[in-house]
Structure formats: structure tokens, C-alpha cells
Amino acid sequence: MEAVVNLLVENLTELLYKNFQLISDIKDDVKKLLRYVNGFKSFLKEYRKIRTKNDIVKQLMKDIMDVVYRSENLIDQYVVDAKVHGLLDIPTKKNIATKIKDILQEIKVIQEKTEYQKVIENIVLPRDHTFSLPQKVPRVEEEYVVGFNEEAKRIINRLREGPNYGVISVFGMPGLGKTTLANKVFKSEEIEYHFMYRVWIYVSQSYKKRDLYLQILKKLQQPYDYDTNVSEEELASKIKQVLGPVKYFFVLDDVWCEDAFNDIQDAFPKSKGSRVLVTTREEKVATIVNSLGEPHRLKFLEHKESWELLEKKVFREERCPDDLKEYGEEIARKCDGLPLAVVIIAGILLGKSKTRLEWRNVANSFSDFLRINLDSYETLIQLSYDHLPDDLKCCFLYLGAFPNGNHIPAAKLMQLWIAEGFIEEEGVLTMEVIACEKLCSLVSRNLVMTTQRKSNGQIKTCRVHDMLLQFCKKEAKGEGLFNEINEINVRNQQDVCRRLSVHCPFKEFISSKRDPEHVRSLLCFASNRVEMPPEIIQALRKAFPLLRVLHFAPDESVIFTRCHRDFSRLFHLRYIAISTTLKVLPTEIGNLQNLQTLIVRTTENTLKIKGDIWSMSRLRHFQTNSSAELPSPSSPKTKDDPFPNQNLQTLSKVSPLSCTAAALAKAPNLKKLGVRGTLAKLLETDKKSGSSLFKNLREFKLLENLKLLNDGEELQHLPQKYEFPVNLTKLTLSKTSLHWSELAVLGTLEKLEILKLLEHAAVGECWEPIIGGFLCLQVLHIERTDLRYWKASNKHFPGLKSLVLRHCEKLEEIPHVLADIRNLQEIDLNHTKKAIKSAQNILKRKQQKQDPTEKCTRRFKLTIYPPLDPSQQS
């Protein structure tokens, strides 16, 4: 809701200060509308805090959003009409002015209501109308605990080791079984006989310190009928007195914040050998409170364990009949290792007859059954959702727009968040940095799973478990955030959501007779391939004239065969991701002045951009898989003209000849640059200027990531050190065919942390780096090379953390001295068979050097693909 208001404020502000010529006759009305809409921000902020169920206030909220949406539609449509038709006639302007005045009057009526003033002034509403969560202690499931035996053993051993007081934390996403694991540990004989006192306390999100102290005294079999005059300090003192110097074991279940833990721990004497086990959904909390080793991240069930749990839940002590086992295992596999999903689906199967037909229906319609039966378990997920800060809630729910099991590229997700208005600038931080922090926060809260990380440790792809995905879809629809369009509801005429996630054939969707003028975002995940002829593109513009986001999944399911001029009339577009057969993007693409992200996937090797992207001052990211030929920038009108692309951060991939000084000077804040084509042209010395195009890159003070992908003749050398960008931290070379000795200059780059040498980037049988080079290198990735002998010492790569070797079939061995690099944490071998033995020797040496007493020591990891036979494993 706040995002909609923010976008409207932004649009009104831009109208007033940048496009004032469009509104010359209604300027005063627009100013007043801006002032009134800005006033709604305070109301929305306070409304979120109190989460009221007061019917009058809820209706007030609906009235506010209705008037905001109508204001946005009116202003956005006015801008489109003015840009398409030029100056509007007087009757049209008068009509617009009348509508704005009507809206202003409605806003005035809303803001004068008593309930509106109470919310603004943060006056507490009657208790019986405020939102509250049930404070029931969750029942710990005791029977059929599956998949936790090894984890329980590890935790029990940690609890019994060491003489001093300590805390161990267990964390994981909702429904993963944190409480079940803690209960298994709590009731084990080893724990029962090891500690004098064992106490289980359920903390919850809305705990009260006094009540928890009274709970503890009760479970310690102490009188707890203290009157209200007894202070919390006196209660804490009583607990310390009872526990005394003996060894005790406390489980603090469902801790939401550090303060809650500290409040309870204040009552614990730090007796030798005493232990506290904390369960939490929050990785941050787990890390802060943990004092013994590392926090315990709860794993998902293996497929075998999921099936075992499902079988026991459905058949108790009996075995599953053979004729049902095929579908039973398929159902278990679809639970994605989440115990809660297994429990829910087992409950469904218990209500079905045990026939192949019934079980096949459940297996084939797994998501539908899970969604229908989610209600009784929704409180578990709702707790985590309600605990999110307001600005994270829409970011989390937005993930539900993606298909089940989809691995979502993190960069695109964050670009979409920005385009949707979910991310606001904060001080000097870019919106991308803020978006990254929000995604990491969702991961640390165990609501989003990281499925792949970049070589620098940042999130590359992520996904949401199906249980949470169903929650996101349902909650997002209820909040009006987005709606999913599928083959069942594609003809629904009543859809009023402003964001649509399309999961049906696109032609069927675009031809459906709906009223779509309100739609601002279209995310298409159609599975069948369809080409977009000009008439469909024209229909798209007419059907959705106010689109801000147009995202087609990158599986080439929807192909643009032409760029119809109507496409460039979608003036409000902020984000475009399309697949195409085009060789040229026409001049009209430059009309999209609000565009922030432009992603074009083409079947052609080159893509000529005719539109003046340098004048698109909001453009932040331009990405294509081909070699883009950028237009020459137009000359500035005056000497003092500012750079039009202060926001531009990504250009990838562009042709070498596009890297001119004049062009790159238009993007002074560039952080990521990909160059594809004949790279020799990038290094050639220009006769007139006496320098190469590559030297232009050294002017980029913020450039961190550089990709050089060669499609032409092999390179003879690399530029000199002083020609590289000074803050370069990541460099990728592909098909450059440089001799290994030419890489010496890369070893002198002080800030280089990640080096990727792909597709015969370097050639030759022997590589012997110079001593003292690559001092800051943390990741070295070598792929497809004829390298046989690699001579190195621990002085060559003193900071190396990760070594990836793929398709290096000729490499005889990895230098054994790499085992002496203290920071080396992993070696990943993929189709690099000859070097396996040397990698195993490094693994042995690292294990021998491992200090078991050192806290938070990360174990060395060796990955080999294809996997070895058991007889080959060391």
C-alpha cells in the first residue's frame, strides 16, 4: 500500500518539476493533490503498527486506497495522452481538473473523519477491536520423530562437552522441526541423567518477562502465587537461588529477538556445565546468543526420511502397500524435505481411501491439496510474516508471483522490487544495496532459501518453499498486491489487481476480454513458445497502457519478432525483460524515459541500439546476451550539462567499439561492464589519440566487475596495470587464448578478489605465477584449458578461499602447497580427473591441521564431479 502512495507522490512531483509543460493549466490542482496524498503516509505508517480490526478503520483504509488508485490512474493516463497527442484541448483539461477537484473533496472528507485523526495521533483503539495473536503453547509432536537422530546426537554431545556455562542455538524456517528436535534432545536419557534440572520454556513473539519467570518457578516446583507487588528482579533472584551451583538445562523455544533471550538469561546463574538450548527462526538471533561453536542450522529431510515420516504418519506401525508406494514416494518428494508439509499431506491421505486412484490424484494435484489444507497451519507462517518490518512484507509476498520450485535470479528480483517501488533510497546507499540487504534479511529469517551463491558469496538464485509460496499467493491476493492468472481463471472478468502473474498461454491471456487499464505489472511465465507479431504488441499497449513492469521469463516462451512503435508508447515502463529475434532496437526505445532496467535476450550475435539510451536518465541496468552496439552520445547543449546517466550501473554486454571515451563518460557511476566481440579492437592503439579504447575504462572509479568475452582473434597481451580500473575486484576472461605468462599483470592488481578464466582464456601447458602476486585473490575459477603443469606456492595466493577447476582434463595435479593457505575453504573439481588424488591429499592435510577447539572454524570442503566410486574415495 505504501509503495502505491510513494509512486503516486513520485509521479506528481515529477509532473510538477520536470514535465510542468504538460500540466500548465492544472498545476495548482496537482500541487494540492500532492500535498493531500503525502498526508496519507502518516496514516499508513500508524495503521500498520496497530493492525486494527476495527471495521470503521478498515473501511477507511479501503476508501484511502480507492482514492489513491483513482488518482494514480487519472494522472498516469493524463501523461500518456499528453505525450501521444501533444497539448490537450481545453475541454479535456477542464474535465481532468474537475476530476481532480472531486478527488480532493473525497480526500478532505476522509481526513476529517474521527477515526482518521485517532490513527494519525496514535490513539489506542478499544482493546476488543485490536489485532492479537493466539498465545497457545504449540503441542510438541512426540511420536514418529524422523530424520533427527544424527542431529540430536550431535547436539547432545555438544551439550555434554566442556566445563563452563554455554548456549547452543538451533535455527531454521517455520515447519522444519526445530521444536521437535529440541524435544528429542530434551527427553533423551543422556540429558536427563546429565543435568539436575531440566526446564522447557515457550517464549513466543509477544512474551512477558514476569510471566516467563513465574513459569520457570512453577516448573522448578516452587510456589508461584506471587502477588503483583513482587518485582521482576525479585523473581529473577529467586530463580538464581533455586538453581544455585548445580548443572541445569533449559530449552528456550521460539525466541524471536535478542532482548527476549537476555531478559530470561538474567535469571540464570552461570553455573559450570549448565546449558541453554535456544530455538529460533532468526539466523541473526541464533548467531548472537550462541556461545558454543557455531549455531546449528536445521537441515531439510532427505527424500528417504520424508517418505519414512509420511509412511509412519499414514500407516502407523504397518508398511505401505506396494501398489501405493510409487505415488507415496512421489508425494514425499514434492514435500521438499519440509516436515510440516509431510504432516499436512499425511493428514490429507488419512482422509482418502487407500487406492492407487486416490493417491495418484493427490500426487498429481499436490499444490492444490496443500493450499486447501493450509488454513489450520497458517498461524505458524503468519507469525513469521507479522513479525516482518512493513517494508519487507511486500518484498516477501512478491516472491509468490514466481512459479512453484522456480530458482529466482536474485539480481532480477531486486530490480523488480525497485521498479515496483518497494525500495526507497536511504542516504548514500543505492537502491540495489538496500534491496540486497532486504533479501539477505529474508534469508536470515528463514523465509527464503538460497539455492546458489556467487563466487563472492552474494546470493545468485533463491526460492521459496511451496508451503510459504502458497501463503504468499493467498496473502498477496488478499492484500491486493498481485493475482495469479492461470488456465482456470484466465477468463475471469472481475480481476482488479494491479499486478498480474500469468501462468497460462500468453495468446489466450492477451485475447481474454478483461478490463485491464488498472494493471501496472505483467509477469509472464508461460510455458509454450509463441511469437509476438505486431498486432499482439499493439494489443498489449492498448490493453495495458499504464504498464510499469513487463517481465517475460527467460525461457524464450514469448518471442518479440518486431518492436512495434506502440511498444514505445508505454511511457510508464520501468522494467522490461523480453526475448527477441531482432537485430535492432529502434530509435523509439529512447522514448521510455522512466525505464530503469532493460533486459533483451536475442537469437542474434549482435544487437544495434538506435535509441538514445544515454538520455534515459533513470536507466540503471542494461543487459543482453549478445554484443550490443550502442549509439554515439549526442553532444551536450552547454558545457555545464550534467551527465544524463548518473544512475547507470550495469552495461552488459556491449561491443568493444562502443567503449569510446565519449560514450563511457556518460556513465560515470558504472559498477559492472561486460564487453563482447573482437577484443583485439579494444586493445588497439588509435593513431589519432595514441591510446586504446581499453584505457577509457581506467576512468571508472566505481567499476568493480569487468567481463571480457572474446568472439574474434586471440589476444596477444593484456593492458598494463595502470590501464585497469583502480577498484576492480572481479575479472572474467573468456576465449582470449592468452599465454599463461601474460596473466602476470593480473597478479599486480591490488584489489582483485575474483578471477574467472573461462573457455580457453589462457593456453599453454605450464603456469608458474610470479611470487608475490594475487595478494587479495579469494576465488580462482579455471574452466576448459589445456593446462598440464601448475607450479605455485602458498605465497602466490595467500588469501585464496575457493578454487574451482572445470574441464581441466589435462591438469596432472593441484600444487600440494595450497594446503598451507590458511584461508582455503574449498576445492571444486568438475571433469578434472587427473587432479583428484592431489586434491584428496590437500583435504587430508587440511583435516590434520584443523584445530577442534577453535571456535567458528569452517571445515574444508572438497567436491568432485562426477562422483567417485566408493573404492576410489580416500
CSV table of C-alpha atoms in Angstrom, one decimal, residues 31 268 339:
chain,number,residue,atom,x,y,z
A,31,LYS,CA,0.2,20.6,-6.2
A,268,PHE,CA,20.2,-17.8,35.2
A,339,PRO,CA,8.4,-32.0,7.9
